[in-house]
Amino acid sequence: MLKIITLTPSITFTYIPSPETIILEQYSTASMIAFITVALIAGIAFASIIFQALFSFIFPAIIGSISDGIDTIRFALVSNPGALLKRRYETYISGKIPYYDALPESLKIRFLRRIPYFIRDKTFYGREGLEVTTEMKVLVAASAVQLTLGIENFILEKFHTIVFYPAKYLSNITGLYHVGEANIRGMVVISWSDFEKGYRDGKDKYNVGLHEMAHALDLDTRAGNYYDDEFVNRYRRWLKTAHEEFDRMQDNGEHFLRSYAATNMQEFFAVCVEHFFEAPAEFKQNLPELYTELCRLLNQDPLQFSSRPSALKPTSFSTPIPDNPA
Ligand SMILES: [Zn+2]
């Protein structure tokens, strides 16, 4: 006969919620659904921002840096970097930057060789839906290289970011429309349509690219960064002559430099740089002493490229980057 022995008595729990408990439970279920919904929406929004950032900025920046890095290594290793550099960059520069076209062959190579180093050192952003192209990077780098071709340390290291707007933009700082700026936070901001306009007419003494790069060089030097004693000494000498002319400009309505140069010493330098490259003969004729000091400071003379190819002499500065191709 089968005998069932129950070792553990069965226990039954009976749960009878009070009316208050039912209301509380309904509340907590509704809250939970609301919380999950909000969390889901926030999660999706956050994921989409991350996704967008990855594909819009981070991945292109990583891929861009890798490709620019590979370029600089290739240019350093190949036996004839000139041909490679020309294939890679001349198509963007030649015919658009008259300064480059007027350079003798050896300086063209020096010019092109600096482009990838400059691009690799900066982060580029487009605002208001503007997509930053290789051409834009190369041309803005070219404007910096034009200014600093005679200076060994040309990277403008303090300036890590270049921001492009499609056209003139409203500045948060001044509340005015700007075509460009170089600020102490290390950003150069440029209206792309105005940048292009600056190079379209190479003789009108207006060039936003050169103007902003001049501010960047000036700010870098004033901060005491990245330039050796020789440049700083030339800069002090330039400032002395520049101050004298700046003071004369305050008293004199008519002047070779456009009136904006009289705003302050920073604008004076930036406007001088525009005139120096776009109207060197006129500059030299009207302000010979100032012109000579600017030639000394920048270690180049745009008037002499065609007649004396060796006018731009490498300075005695030590440099981390070789400029003369093997
Ligand atoms: Zn300015």
Tab-separated table of C-alpha atoms and ligand atoms in Angstrom:
chain	number	residue	atom	x	y	z
A	1	MET	CA	0.000	0.000	0.000
A	2	LEU	CA	1.354	3.361	-1.067
A	3	LYS	CA	1.744	5.816	1.684
A	4	ILE	CA	2.286	9.503	0.911
A	5	ILE	CA	4.259	11.335	3.457
A	6	THR	CA	4.256	15.062	3.233
A	7	LEU	CA	7.502	16.240	4.638
A	8	THR	CA	6.876	19.932	4.149
A	9	PRO	CA	3.506	21.294	4.720
A	10	SER	CA	2.271	23.376	1.895
A	11	ILE	CA	2.073	27.069	2.662
A	12	THR	CA	-0.189	29.430	0.805
A	13	PHE	CA	0.111	33.165	0.960
A	14	THR	CA	-2.964	35.161	0.279
A	15	TYR	CA	-2.540	38.825	-0.713
A	16	ILE	CA	-5.567	41.029	-0.477
A	17	PRO	CA	-4.587	44.616	-1.342
A	18	SER	CA	-6.289	47.427	0.436
A	19	PRO	CA	-7.899	50.145	-1.792
A	20	GLU	CA	-4.997	52.504	-0.971
A	21	THR	CA	-2.471	49.874	-2.089
A	22	ILE	CA	-4.322	49.439	-5.400
A	23	ILE	CA	-4.169	53.203	-6.063
A	24	LEU	CA	-0.482	53.270	-5.137
A	25	GLU	CA	0.207	50.335	-7.448
A	26	GLN	CA	-1.660	52.008	-10.309
A	27	TYR	CA	0.374	55.149	-9.715
A	28	SER	CA	3.662	53.293	-9.605
A	29	THR	CA	2.815	51.370	-12.821
A	30	ALA	CA	1.902	54.607	-14.609
A	31	SER	CA	5.074	56.276	-13.303
A	32	MET	CA	7.151	53.348	-14.436
A	33	ILE	CA	5.669	53.464	-17.958
A	34	ALA	CA	6.250	57.227	-18.085
A	35	PHE	CA	9.799	56.807	-16.805
A	36	ILE	CA	10.607	54.074	-19.329
A	37	THR	CA	9.106	56.154	-22.166
A	38	VAL	CA	11.101	59.252	-21.197
A	39	ALA	CA	14.252	57.158	-20.724
A	40	LEU	CA	13.723	55.555	-24.157
A	41	ILE	CA	13.219	58.918	-25.863
A	42	ALA	CA	16.236	60.403	-24.064
A	43	GLY	CA	18.294	57.300	-24.899
A	44	ILE	CA	17.346	57.471	-28.578
A	45	ALA	CA	18.070	61.225	-28.688
A	46	PHE	CA	21.442	60.732	-26.974
A	47	ALA	CA	22.343	57.808	-29.227
A	48	SER	CA	21.449	59.846	-32.311
A	49	ILE	CA	23.604	62.770	-31.120
A	50	ILE	CA	26.535	60.402	-30.502
A	51	PHE	CA	25.914	58.695	-33.856
A	52	GLN	CA	25.795	62.041	-35.638
A	53	ALA	CA	28.926	63.279	-33.860
A	54	LEU	CA	30.764	60.075	-34.738
A	55	PHE	CA	29.937	60.254	-38.420
A	56	SER	CA	30.022	64.035	-38.818
A	57	PHE	CA	33.121	64.936	-36.822
A	58	ILE	CA	34.921	62.181	-34.965
A	59	PHE	CA	35.296	59.516	-37.695
A	60	PRO	CA	36.112	62.054	-40.443
A	61	ALA	CA	38.594	63.756	-38.083
A	62	ILE	CA	40.273	60.424	-37.270
A	63	ILE	CA	40.274	59.317	-40.913
A	64	GLY	CA	41.434	62.800	-42.012
A	65	SER	CA	44.270	62.833	-39.470
A	66	ILE	CA	45.379	59.356	-40.474
A	67	SER	CA	45.332	60.256	-44.166
A	68	ASP	CA	47.145	63.588	-43.607
A	69	GLY	CA	49.632	61.765	-41.386
A	70	ILE	CA	50.230	59.154	-44.105
A	71	ASP	CA	50.712	61.995	-46.612
A	72	THR	CA	53.387	63.683	-44.501
A	73	ILE	CA	55.218	60.364	-44.057
A	74	ARG	CA	55.017	59.658	-47.803
A	75	PHE	CA	56.318	63.133	-48.636
A	76	ALA	CA	59.190	62.649	-46.215
A	77	LEU	CA	60.143	59.234	-47.589
A	78	VAL	CA	59.837	59.437	-51.356
A	79	SER	CA	62.910	60.384	-53.366
A	80	ASN	CA	61.101	63.074	-55.365
A	81	PRO	CA	58.591	64.651	-52.979
A	82	GLY	CA	58.155	67.676	-55.251
A	83	ALA	CA	56.264	65.721	-57.903
A	84	LEU	CA	54.096	64.027	-55.291
A	85	LEU	CA	53.344	67.304	-53.515
A	86	LYS	CA	52.423	68.970	-56.785
A	87	ARG	CA	50.084	66.141	-57.740
A	88	ARG	CA	48.436	66.281	-54.341
A	89	TYR	CA	48.056	70.039	-53.724
A	90	GLU	CA	48.879	72.156	-56.749
A	91	THR	CA	45.532	71.500	-58.330
A	92	TYR	CA	43.880	73.387	-55.439
A	93	ILE	CA	46.384	76.252	-55.258
A	94	SER	CA	47.725	77.009	-58.710
A	95	GLY	CA	45.700	79.691	-60.480
A	96	LYS	CA	43.969	80.639	-57.218
A	97	ILE	CA	46.833	82.028	-55.161
A	98	PRO	CA	48.870	84.430	-57.331
A	99	TYR	CA	51.639	84.499	-54.706
A	100	TYR	CA	52.211	80.765	-55.179
A	101	ASP	CA	52.253	81.053	-58.970
A	102	ALA	CA	54.965	83.755	-58.764
A	103	LEU	CA	57.276	81.672	-56.559
A	104	PRO	CA	60.419	80.111	-57.996
A	105	GLU	CA	60.366	76.315	-58.198
A	106	SER	CA	62.382	75.678	-55.018
A	107	LEU	CA	60.051	77.850	-52.948
A	108	LYS	CA	56.973	76.214	-54.490
A	109	ILE	CA	58.182	72.899	-53.051
A	110	ARG	CA	58.885	74.523	-49.688
A	111	PHE	CA	55.379	76.026	-49.806
A	112	LEU	CA	53.638	72.754	-50.711
A	113	ARG	CA	55.646	70.769	-48.222
A	114	ARG	CA	54.239	72.838	-45.367
A	115	ILE	CA	50.585	72.329	-46.329
A	116	PRO	CA	50.046	68.812	-44.889
A	117	TYR	CA	51.859	69.709	-41.666
A	118	PHE	CA	49.570	72.665	-41.155
A	119	ILE	CA	46.410	70.699	-41.990
A	120	ARG	CA	47.373	67.830	-39.712
A	121	ASP	CA	47.872	70.218	-36.808
A	122	LYS	CA	44.397	71.805	-37.027
A	123	THR	CA	40.814	70.706	-36.509
A	124	PHE	CA	38.390	72.070	-39.090
A	125	TYR	CA	34.680	72.693	-38.583
A	126	GLY	CA	31.982	73.981	-40.900
A	127	ARG	CA	29.074	75.960	-39.431
A	128	GLU	CA	25.550	76.606	-40.734
A	129	GLY	CA	25.616	73.353	-42.735
A	130	LEU	CA	28.863	74.137	-44.571
A	131	GLU	CA	30.788	70.990	-45.452
A	132	VAL	CA	34.560	71.426	-45.118
A	133	THR	CA	36.275	70.137	-48.265
A	134	THR	CA	39.923	69.275	-48.900
A	135	GLU	CA	40.166	72.353	-51.108
A	136	MET	CA	39.071	74.605	-48.239
A	137	LYS	CA	41.623	73.057	-45.884
A	138	VAL	CA	44.408	73.365	-48.446
A	139	LEU	CA	43.595	76.978	-49.336
A	140	VAL	CA	43.327	78.178	-45.751
A	141	ALA	CA	46.575	76.368	-44.957
A	142	ALA	CA	48.076	78.079	-48.025
A	143	SER	CA	47.176	81.519	-46.663
A	144	ALA	CA	49.043	80.718	-43.426
A	145	VAL	CA	51.988	79.242	-45.336
A	146	GLN	CA	52.155	82.344	-47.566
A	147	LEU	CA	52.509	84.561	-44.505
A	148	THR	CA	55.076	82.372	-42.747
A	149	LEU	CA	57.071	81.009	-45.695
A	150	GLY	CA	60.195	82.829	-44.529
A	151	ILE	CA	59.788	81.754	-40.902
A	152	GLU	CA	60.997	78.361	-39.855
A	153	ASN	CA	58.327	77.705	-37.270
A	154	PHE	CA	55.208	78.128	-39.351
A	155	ILE	CA	52.541	76.029	-37.622
A	156	LEU	CA	50.894	78.820	-35.535
A	157	GLU	CA	50.630	76.215	-32.828
A	158	LYS	CA	48.414	78.192	-30.476
A	159	PHE	CA	45.684	78.064	-33.118
A	160	HIS	CA	44.293	74.554	-33.079
A	161	THR	CA	40.886	75.091	-34.677
A	162	ILE	CA	39.716	76.612	-37.957
A	163	VAL	CA	35.986	77.328	-38.250
A	164	PHE	CA	34.330	78.117	-41.569
A	165	TYR	CA	31.035	79.925	-42.078
A	166	PRO	CA	29.510	80.017	-45.563
A	167	ALA	CA	29.348	83.845	-45.521
A	168	LYS	CA	29.610	86.681	-43.029
A	169	TYR	CA	28.324	85.650	-39.609
A	170	LEU	CA	26.902	87.261	-36.488
A	171	SER	CA	29.515	87.281	-33.732
A	172	ASN	CA	28.310	86.340	-30.229
A	173	ILE	CA	31.043	88.518	-28.754
A	174	THR	CA	30.534	91.799	-30.614
A	175	GLY	CA	26.927	91.356	-31.810
A	176	LEU	CA	28.145	92.469	-35.267
A	177	TYR	CA	28.567	90.664	-38.583
A	178	HIS	CA	32.142	89.495	-39.145
A	179	VAL	CA	34.016	88.039	-42.110
A	180	GLY	CA	36.706	86.538	-39.908
A	181	GLU	CA	38.445	86.570	-36.564
A	182	ALA	CA	41.368	85.040	-34.729
A	183	ASN	CA	40.709	84.773	-31.023
A	184	ILE	CA	42.823	84.011	-27.999
A	185	ARG	CA	40.990	80.717	-27.448
A	186	GLY	CA	43.011	79.377	-30.370
A	187	MET	CA	40.366	79.630	-33.077
A	188	VAL	CA	40.560	81.197	-36.504
A	189	VAL	CA	37.070	81.845	-37.889
A	190	ILE	CA	36.582	82.586	-41.576
A	191	SER	CA	33.679	83.398	-43.891
A	192	TRP	CA	34.389	81.135	-46.836
A	193	SER	CA	32.795	83.362	-49.481
A	194	ASP	CA	34.902	86.296	-48.247
A	195	PHE	CA	38.030	84.141	-48.147
A	196	GLU	CA	37.514	83.232	-51.815
A	197	LYS	CA	36.795	86.853	-52.702
A	198	GLY	CA	40.099	87.858	-51.056
A	199	TYR	CA	42.108	85.712	-53.457
A	200	ARG	CA	39.912	86.299	-56.529
A	201	ASP	CA	41.322	89.809	-56.770
A	202	GLY	CA	44.961	89.544	-55.763
A	203	LYS	CA	45.635	93.267	-56.025
A	204	ASP	CA	42.810	95.021	-54.185
A	205	LYS	CA	44.606	94.872	-50.794
A	206	TYR	CA	41.725	92.971	-49.173
A	207	ASN	CA	42.419	89.400	-48.116
A	208	VAL	CA	40.555	87.854	-45.186
A	209	GLY	CA	42.754	84.741	-45.088
A	210	LEU	CA	45.999	86.718	-44.810
A	211	HIS	CA	44.386	89.224	-42.443
A	212	GLU	CA	43.295	86.549	-39.950
A	213	MET	CA	46.542	84.585	-40.211
A	214	ALA	CA	48.395	87.845	-39.494
A	215	HIS	CA	46.320	88.209	-36.310
A	216	ALA	CA	47.142	84.593	-35.411
A	217	LEU	CA	50.883	85.172	-35.893
A	218	ASP	CA	50.676	88.429	-33.946
A	219	LEU	CA	48.771	86.840	-31.028
A	220	ASP	CA	51.141	83.903	-30.954
A	221	THR	CA	54.137	86.226	-30.805
A	222	ARG	CA	52.594	88.527	-28.201
A	223	ALA	CA	51.889	85.467	-26.045
A	224	GLY	CA	55.595	84.655	-26.292
A	225	ASN	CA	54.886	81.315	-27.907
A	226	TYR	CA	56.745	79.195	-30.368
A	227	TYR	CA	59.132	81.768	-31.833
A	228	ASP	CA	62.792	81.998	-31.066
A	229	ASP	CA	64.742	85.064	-29.998
A	230	GLU	CA	65.628	86.083	-33.512
A	231	PHE	CA	61.985	86.416	-34.554
A	232	VAL	CA	61.065	88.184	-31.332
A	233	ASN	CA	63.905	90.678	-31.847
A	234	ARG	CA	62.758	91.377	-35.402
A	235	TYR	CA	59.197	91.709	-34.094
A	236	ARG	CA	60.292	94.332	-31.521
A	237	ARG	CA	62.131	96.263	-34.225
A	238	TRP	CA	59.038	96.048	-36.474
A	239	LEU	CA	56.811	97.313	-33.629
A	240	LYS	CA	58.994	100.389	-33.158
A	241	THR	CA	58.682	101.422	-36.827
A	242	ALA	CA	55.010	100.375	-36.928
A	243	HIS	CA	54.151	102.489	-33.871
A	244	GLU	CA	55.690	105.570	-35.504
A	245	GLU	CA	53.642	105.071	-38.661
A	246	PHE	CA	50.523	104.221	-36.644
A	247	ASP	CA	50.867	107.538	-34.758
A	248	ARG	CA	51.324	109.435	-38.026
A	249	MET	CA	48.188	107.736	-39.321
A	250	GLN	CA	46.134	109.039	-36.375
A	251	ASP	CA	47.011	112.634	-37.357
A	252	ASN	CA	46.721	112.190	-41.072
A	253	GLY	CA	43.416	111.627	-42.906
A	254	GLU	CA	45.008	110.511	-46.159
A	255	HIS	CA	47.138	107.394	-45.968
A	256	PHE	CA	48.362	104.602	-48.193
A	257	LEU	CA	46.991	101.976	-45.771
A	258	ARG	CA	43.212	101.736	-45.548
A	259	SER	CA	41.733	103.534	-42.555
A	260	TYR	CA	40.935	100.321	-40.663
A	261	ALA	CA	44.666	100.021	-39.914
A	262	ALA	CA	44.323	103.006	-37.554
A	263	THR	CA	41.981	101.015	-35.249
A	264	ASN	CA	44.782	99.556	-33.107
A	265	MET	CA	48.218	97.977	-33.512
A	266	GLN	CA	46.768	94.514	-34.181
A	267	GLU	CA	44.650	95.760	-37.079
A	268	PHE	CA	47.575	97.874	-38.259
A	269	PHE	CA	49.707	94.734	-38.624
A	270	ALA	CA	46.929	92.706	-40.288
A	271	VAL	CA	46.174	95.457	-42.824
A	272	CYS	CA	49.907	95.939	-43.494
A	273	VAL	CA	50.157	92.219	-44.309
A	274	GLU	CA	47.288	92.490	-46.833
A	275	HIS	CA	48.971	95.474	-48.545
A	276	PHE	CA	52.387	93.794	-48.378
A	277	PHE	CA	51.252	90.803	-50.412
A	278	GLU	CA	48.686	92.429	-52.693
A	279	ALA	CA	50.427	95.716	-53.517
A	280	PRO	CA	54.120	95.337	-52.592
A	281	ALA	CA	55.447	97.869	-55.137
A	282	GLU	CA	53.005	100.578	-53.996
A	283	PHE	CA	53.741	99.735	-50.354
A	284	LYS	CA	57.483	100.061	-50.865
A	285	GLN	CA	57.067	103.320	-52.760
A	286	ASN	CA	54.774	104.908	-50.151
A	287	LEU	CA	56.206	103.508	-46.930
A	288	PRO	CA	59.731	102.258	-47.686
A	289	GLU	CA	60.914	101.970	-44.088
A	290	LEU	CA	57.826	100.076	-42.961
A	291	TYR	CA	58.039	97.827	-46.016
A	292	THR	CA	61.668	96.980	-45.279
A	293	GLU	CA	60.871	96.138	-41.656
A	294	LEU	CA	58.022	93.877	-42.740
A	295	CYS	CA	60.377	92.133	-45.194
A	296	ARG	CA	62.800	91.619	-42.311
A	297	LEU	CA	60.117	90.421	-39.928
A	298	LEU	CA	58.625	87.901	-42.330
A	299	ASN	CA	61.992	87.118	-43.917
A	300	GLN	CA	60.620	87.503	-47.436
A	301	ASP	CA	60.126	90.116	-50.114
A	302	PRO	CA	57.256	89.473	-52.534
A	303	LEU	CA	58.813	91.934	-55.017
A	304	GLN	CA	61.924	89.868	-55.496
A	305	PHE	CA	60.598	86.389	-56.163
A	306	SER	CA	60.587	86.717	-59.917
A	307	SER	CA	63.827	88.636	-60.338
A	308	ARG	CA	65.887	87.040	-57.564
A	309	PRO	CA	64.724	83.529	-56.750
A	310	SER	CA	67.073	83.292	-53.785
A	311	ALA	CA	65.570	86.342	-52.070
A	312	LEU	CA	63.968	84.220	-49.405
A	313	LYS	CA	66.842	82.822	-47.428
A	314	PRO	CA	66.337	80.188	-44.775
A	315	THR	CA	67.001	81.722	-41.398
A	316	SER	CA	69.300	80.290	-38.794
A	317	PHE	CA	66.350	79.047	-36.719
A	318	SER	CA	66.385	75.481	-35.622
A	319	THR	CA	63.402	73.664	-36.992
A	320	PRO	CA	61.700	70.389	-36.148
A	321	ILE	CA	60.605	69.909	-39.754
A	322	PRO	CA	62.980	69.724	-42.732
A	323	ASP	CA	61.952	72.219	-45.397
A	324	ASN	CA	64.264	71.468	-48.236
A	325	PRO	CA	63.370	68.241	-49.997
A	326	ALA	CA	66.185	65.804	-50.389
B	1	ZN	ZN	41.363	92.330	-37.938
